[in-house]
XYZ file of N, CA and C in Angstrom:
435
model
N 3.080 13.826 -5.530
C 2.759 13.127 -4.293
C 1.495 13.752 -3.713
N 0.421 13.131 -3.376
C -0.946 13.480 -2.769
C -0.558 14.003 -1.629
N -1.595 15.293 -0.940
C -1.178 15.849 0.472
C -1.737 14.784 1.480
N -2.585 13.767 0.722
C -2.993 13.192 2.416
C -2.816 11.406 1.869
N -3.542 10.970 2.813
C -3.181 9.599 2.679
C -4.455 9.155 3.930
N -5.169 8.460 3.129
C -6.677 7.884 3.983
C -6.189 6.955 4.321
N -6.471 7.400 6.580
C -6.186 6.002 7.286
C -5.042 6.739 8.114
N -3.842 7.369 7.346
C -2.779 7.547 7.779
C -2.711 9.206 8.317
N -2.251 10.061 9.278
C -1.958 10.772 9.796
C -1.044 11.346 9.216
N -0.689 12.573 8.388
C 0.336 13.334 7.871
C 0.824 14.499 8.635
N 1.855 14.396 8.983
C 2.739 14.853 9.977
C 3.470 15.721 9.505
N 4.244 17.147 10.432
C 4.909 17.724 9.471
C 6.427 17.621 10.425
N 7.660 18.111 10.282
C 8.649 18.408 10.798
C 8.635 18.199 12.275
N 7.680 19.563 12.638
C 7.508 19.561 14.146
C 6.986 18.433 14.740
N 6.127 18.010 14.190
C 5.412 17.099 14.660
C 6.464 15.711 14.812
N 6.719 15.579 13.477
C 7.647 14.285 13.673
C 8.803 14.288 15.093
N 9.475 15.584 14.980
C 10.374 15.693 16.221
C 9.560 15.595 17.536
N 8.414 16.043 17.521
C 7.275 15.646 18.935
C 7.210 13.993 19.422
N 7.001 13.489 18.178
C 7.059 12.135 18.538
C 8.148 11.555 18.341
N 9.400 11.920 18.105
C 10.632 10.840 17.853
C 11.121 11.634 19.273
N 10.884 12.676 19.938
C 11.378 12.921 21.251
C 10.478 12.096 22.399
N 9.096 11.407 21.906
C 8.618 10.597 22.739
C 9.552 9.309 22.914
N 10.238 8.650 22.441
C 10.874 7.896 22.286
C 9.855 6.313 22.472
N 9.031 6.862 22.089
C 7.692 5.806 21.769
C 7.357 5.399 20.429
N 7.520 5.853 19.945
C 6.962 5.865 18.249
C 7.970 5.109 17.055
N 8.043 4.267 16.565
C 8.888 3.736 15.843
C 9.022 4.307 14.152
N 10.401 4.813 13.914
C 10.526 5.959 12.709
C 11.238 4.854 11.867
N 10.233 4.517 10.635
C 10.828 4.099 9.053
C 11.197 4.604 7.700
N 12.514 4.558 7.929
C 13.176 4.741 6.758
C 13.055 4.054 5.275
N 12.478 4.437 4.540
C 12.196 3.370 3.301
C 12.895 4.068 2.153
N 13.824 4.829 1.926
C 14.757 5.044 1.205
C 14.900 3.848 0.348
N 15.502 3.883 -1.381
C 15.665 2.747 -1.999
C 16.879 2.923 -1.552
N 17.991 2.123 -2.082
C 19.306 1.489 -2.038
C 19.616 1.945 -3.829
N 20.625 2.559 -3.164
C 21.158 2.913 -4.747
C 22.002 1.077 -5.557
N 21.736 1.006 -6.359
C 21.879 -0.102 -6.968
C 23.511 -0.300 -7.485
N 24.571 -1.368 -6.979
C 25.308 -1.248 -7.711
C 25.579 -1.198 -9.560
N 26.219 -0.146 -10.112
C 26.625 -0.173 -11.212
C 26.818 -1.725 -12.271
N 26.039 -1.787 -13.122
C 25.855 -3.039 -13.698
C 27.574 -3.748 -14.317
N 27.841 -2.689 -15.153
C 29.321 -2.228 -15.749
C 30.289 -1.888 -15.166
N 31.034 -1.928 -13.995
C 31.994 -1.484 -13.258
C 33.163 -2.153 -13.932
N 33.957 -1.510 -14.479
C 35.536 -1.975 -14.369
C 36.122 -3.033 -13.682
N 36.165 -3.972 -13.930
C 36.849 -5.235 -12.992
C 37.826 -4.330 -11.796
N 37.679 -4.672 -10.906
C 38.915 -4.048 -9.925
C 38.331 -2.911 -9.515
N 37.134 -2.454 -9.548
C 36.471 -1.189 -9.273
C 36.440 -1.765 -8.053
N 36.000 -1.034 -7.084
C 35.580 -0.756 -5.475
C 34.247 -0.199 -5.675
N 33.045 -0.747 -4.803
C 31.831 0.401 -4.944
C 31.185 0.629 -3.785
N 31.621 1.710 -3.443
C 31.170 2.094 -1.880
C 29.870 2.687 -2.556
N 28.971 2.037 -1.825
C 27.440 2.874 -1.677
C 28.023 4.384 -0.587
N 26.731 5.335 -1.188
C 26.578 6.524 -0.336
C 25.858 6.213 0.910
N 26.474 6.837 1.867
C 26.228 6.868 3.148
C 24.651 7.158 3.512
N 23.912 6.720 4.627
C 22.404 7.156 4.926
C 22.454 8.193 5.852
N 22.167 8.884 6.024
C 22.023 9.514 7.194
C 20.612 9.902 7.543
N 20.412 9.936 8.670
C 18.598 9.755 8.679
C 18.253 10.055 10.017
N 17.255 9.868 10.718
C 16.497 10.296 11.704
C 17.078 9.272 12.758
N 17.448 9.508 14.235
C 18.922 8.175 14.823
C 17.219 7.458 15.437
N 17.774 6.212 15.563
C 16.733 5.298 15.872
C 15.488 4.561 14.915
N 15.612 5.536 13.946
C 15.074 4.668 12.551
C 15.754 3.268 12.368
N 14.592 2.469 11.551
C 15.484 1.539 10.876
C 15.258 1.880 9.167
N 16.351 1.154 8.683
C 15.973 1.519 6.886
C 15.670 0.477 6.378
N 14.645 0.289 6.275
C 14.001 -0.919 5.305
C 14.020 -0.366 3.660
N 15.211 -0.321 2.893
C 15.130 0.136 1.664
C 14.324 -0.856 0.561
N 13.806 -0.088 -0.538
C 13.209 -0.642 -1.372
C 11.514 -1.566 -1.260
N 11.313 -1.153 -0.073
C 10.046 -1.434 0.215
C 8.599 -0.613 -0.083
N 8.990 0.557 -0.792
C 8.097 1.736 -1.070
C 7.837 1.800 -2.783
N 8.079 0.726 -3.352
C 8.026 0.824 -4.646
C 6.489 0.236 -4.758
N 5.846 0.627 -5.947
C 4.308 0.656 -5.931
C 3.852 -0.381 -6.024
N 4.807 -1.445 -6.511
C 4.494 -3.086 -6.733
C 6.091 -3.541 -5.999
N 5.731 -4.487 -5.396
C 6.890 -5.340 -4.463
C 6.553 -6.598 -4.432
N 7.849 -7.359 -5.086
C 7.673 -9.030 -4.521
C 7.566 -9.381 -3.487
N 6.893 -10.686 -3.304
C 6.644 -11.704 -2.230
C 7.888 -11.352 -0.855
N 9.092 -11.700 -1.239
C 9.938 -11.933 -0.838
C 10.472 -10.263 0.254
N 9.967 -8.985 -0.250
C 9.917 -7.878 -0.543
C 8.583 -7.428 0.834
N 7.490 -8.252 0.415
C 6.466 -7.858 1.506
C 7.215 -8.392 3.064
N 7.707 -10.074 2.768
C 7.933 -10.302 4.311
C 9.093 -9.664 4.526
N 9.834 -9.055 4.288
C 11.236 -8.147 4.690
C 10.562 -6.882 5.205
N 9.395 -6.272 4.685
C 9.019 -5.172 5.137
C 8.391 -5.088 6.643
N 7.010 -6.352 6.494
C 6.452 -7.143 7.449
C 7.469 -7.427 8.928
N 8.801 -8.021 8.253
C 9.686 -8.295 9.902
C 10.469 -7.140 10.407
N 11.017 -6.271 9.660
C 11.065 -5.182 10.022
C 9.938 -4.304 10.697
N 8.608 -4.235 10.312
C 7.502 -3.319 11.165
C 7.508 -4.229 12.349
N 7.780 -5.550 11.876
C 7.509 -6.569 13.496
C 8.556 -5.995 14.176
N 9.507 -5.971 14.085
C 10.899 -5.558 15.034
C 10.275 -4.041 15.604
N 10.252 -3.171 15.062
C 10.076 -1.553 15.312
C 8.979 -1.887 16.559
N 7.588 -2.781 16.225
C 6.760 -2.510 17.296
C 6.594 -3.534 18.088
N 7.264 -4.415 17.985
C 7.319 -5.607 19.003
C 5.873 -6.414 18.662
N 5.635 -6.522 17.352
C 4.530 -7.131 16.586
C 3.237 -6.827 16.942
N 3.084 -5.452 17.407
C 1.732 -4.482 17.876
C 1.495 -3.778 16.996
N 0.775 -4.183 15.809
C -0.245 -3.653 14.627
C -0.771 -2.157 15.645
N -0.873 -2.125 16.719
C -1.538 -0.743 16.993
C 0.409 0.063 17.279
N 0.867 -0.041 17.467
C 2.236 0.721 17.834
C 2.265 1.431 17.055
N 2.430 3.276 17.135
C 2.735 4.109 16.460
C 3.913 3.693 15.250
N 3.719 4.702 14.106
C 5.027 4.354 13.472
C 4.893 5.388 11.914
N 5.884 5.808 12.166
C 6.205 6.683 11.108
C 6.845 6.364 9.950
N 6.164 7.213 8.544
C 7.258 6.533 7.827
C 7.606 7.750 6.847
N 9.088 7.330 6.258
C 9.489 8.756 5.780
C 10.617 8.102 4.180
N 10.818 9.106 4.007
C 12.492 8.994 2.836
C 12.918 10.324 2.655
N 12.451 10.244 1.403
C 13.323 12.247 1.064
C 12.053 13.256 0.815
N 12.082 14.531 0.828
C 11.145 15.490 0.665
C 10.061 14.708 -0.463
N 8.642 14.592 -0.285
C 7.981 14.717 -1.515
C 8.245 13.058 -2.492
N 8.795 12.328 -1.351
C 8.880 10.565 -1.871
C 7.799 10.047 -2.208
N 7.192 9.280 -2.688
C 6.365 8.379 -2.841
C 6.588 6.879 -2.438
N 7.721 6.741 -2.130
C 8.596 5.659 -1.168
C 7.713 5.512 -0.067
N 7.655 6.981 0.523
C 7.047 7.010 2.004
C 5.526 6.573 1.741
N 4.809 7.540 0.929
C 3.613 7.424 1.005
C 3.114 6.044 0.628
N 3.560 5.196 -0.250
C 3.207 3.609 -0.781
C 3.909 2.365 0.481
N 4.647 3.181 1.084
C 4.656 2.049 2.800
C 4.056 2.788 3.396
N 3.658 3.654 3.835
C 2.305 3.680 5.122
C 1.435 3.276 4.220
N 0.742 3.176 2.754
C -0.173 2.896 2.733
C -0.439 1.388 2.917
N 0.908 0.670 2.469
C 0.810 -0.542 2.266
C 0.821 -1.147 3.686
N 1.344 -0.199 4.700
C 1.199 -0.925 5.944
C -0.305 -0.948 6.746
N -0.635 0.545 6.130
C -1.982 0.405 6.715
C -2.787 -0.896 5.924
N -2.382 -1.383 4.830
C -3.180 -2.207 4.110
C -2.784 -4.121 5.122
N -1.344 -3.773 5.993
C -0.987 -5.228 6.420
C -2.104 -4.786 7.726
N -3.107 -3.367 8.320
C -3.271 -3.684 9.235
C -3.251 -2.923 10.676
N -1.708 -2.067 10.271
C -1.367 -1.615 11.311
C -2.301 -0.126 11.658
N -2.344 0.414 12.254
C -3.607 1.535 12.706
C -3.377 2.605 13.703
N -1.848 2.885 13.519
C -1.643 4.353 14.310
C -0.531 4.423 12.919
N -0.562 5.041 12.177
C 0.700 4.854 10.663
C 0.432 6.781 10.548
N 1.919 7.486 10.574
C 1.903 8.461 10.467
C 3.043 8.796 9.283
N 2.545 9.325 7.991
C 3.373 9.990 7.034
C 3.494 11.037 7.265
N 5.755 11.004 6.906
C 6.303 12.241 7.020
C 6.951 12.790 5.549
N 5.934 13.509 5.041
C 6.427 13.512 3.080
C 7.645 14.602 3.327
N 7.956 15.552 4.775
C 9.580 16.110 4.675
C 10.622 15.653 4.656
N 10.155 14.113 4.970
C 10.986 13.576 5.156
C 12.467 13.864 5.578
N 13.388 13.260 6.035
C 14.787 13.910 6.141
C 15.311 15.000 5.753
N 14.793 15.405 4.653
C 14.959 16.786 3.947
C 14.436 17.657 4.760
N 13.433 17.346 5.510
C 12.435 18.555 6.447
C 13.354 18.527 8.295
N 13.790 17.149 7.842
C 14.022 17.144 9.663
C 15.762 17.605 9.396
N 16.670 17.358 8.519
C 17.903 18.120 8.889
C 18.054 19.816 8.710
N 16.101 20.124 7.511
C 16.453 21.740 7.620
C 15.817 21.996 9.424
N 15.335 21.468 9.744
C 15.053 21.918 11.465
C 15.699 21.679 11.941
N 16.781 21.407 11.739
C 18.700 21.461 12.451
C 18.294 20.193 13.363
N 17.586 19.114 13.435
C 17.256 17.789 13.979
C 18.283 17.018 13.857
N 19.015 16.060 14.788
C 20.149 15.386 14.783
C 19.978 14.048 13.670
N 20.604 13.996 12.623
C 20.730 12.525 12.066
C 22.131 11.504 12.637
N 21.931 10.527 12.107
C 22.838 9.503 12.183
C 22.832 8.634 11.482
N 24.088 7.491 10.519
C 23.843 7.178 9.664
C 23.875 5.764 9.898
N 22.483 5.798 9.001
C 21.877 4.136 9.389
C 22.627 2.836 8.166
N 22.218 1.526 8.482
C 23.098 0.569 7.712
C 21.407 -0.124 7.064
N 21.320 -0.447 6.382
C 20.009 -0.975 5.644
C 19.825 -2.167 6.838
N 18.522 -2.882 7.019
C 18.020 -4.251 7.605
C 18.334 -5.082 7.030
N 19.580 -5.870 7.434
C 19.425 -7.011 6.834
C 18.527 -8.148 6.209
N 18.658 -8.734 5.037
C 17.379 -9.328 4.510
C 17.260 -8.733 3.319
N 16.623 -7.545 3.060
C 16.162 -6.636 1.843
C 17.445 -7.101 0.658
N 16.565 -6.586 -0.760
C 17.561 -6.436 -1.604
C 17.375 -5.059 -2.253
């Protein structure tokens, strides 16, 4: 994963908790979605693993992959619309796990829809629960696959 990202602001731990205590800044989760098992046993049950994440995030999963369908951009697109109330300038962070490339390919791609305050957090969750930072566990945005 590259240390910087042209356009975008790279943020570390502290920083991220600076601005998610502003309660201004809108924090994205782009975590993939673990995929159900192709082969499951008829009669299986398949609980996905739980998110737990930064509280007030939303999780737009599967939007950080380096190529994304059509269908894939506007799920990402109405989600950043929701977070900033469709203000291309509205702060907004974006994160997954330590050292993702999830994160870094949605801020870039958002800076590419436009938007122009986009701050990457490559500690992602991994950085904000070792700073003993409160999570809570989020449910994916409806829409996504």
């Amino acid at each position: 994963v590259p240390e910087t990202l042209a356009g975008a602001t790279v943020i570390s731990t502290d920083a991220a908790f600076a601005l998610w205590k502003t309660d201004r800044v809108a924090f994205v989760d782009v975590l993939p979605r673990s995929p159900k098992p192709a082969k499951l046993p008829e009669g299986t049950i398949w609980h996905e693993q739980p998110r737990y994440s930064i509280p007030g995030a939303i999780w737009l999963p599967n939007v950080g992959y380096g190529e994304i369908a059509g269908v894939m951009h506007d799920y990402f697109r109405a989600g950043l619309k929701k977070m900033t109330n469709g203000d291309i300038d509205h702060p907004v962070v974006f994160f997954c796990l330590q050292d993702c490339w999830m994160s870094w390919n949605a801020a870039k791609r958002a800076l590419d829809y436009g938007y122009t305050h986009v701050f990457w957090y490559p500690e992602g969750v991994d950085g904000w629960k070792s700073g003993n930072h409160p999570v809570e566990q989020l449910q994916p945005e409806p829409g996504g696959k």
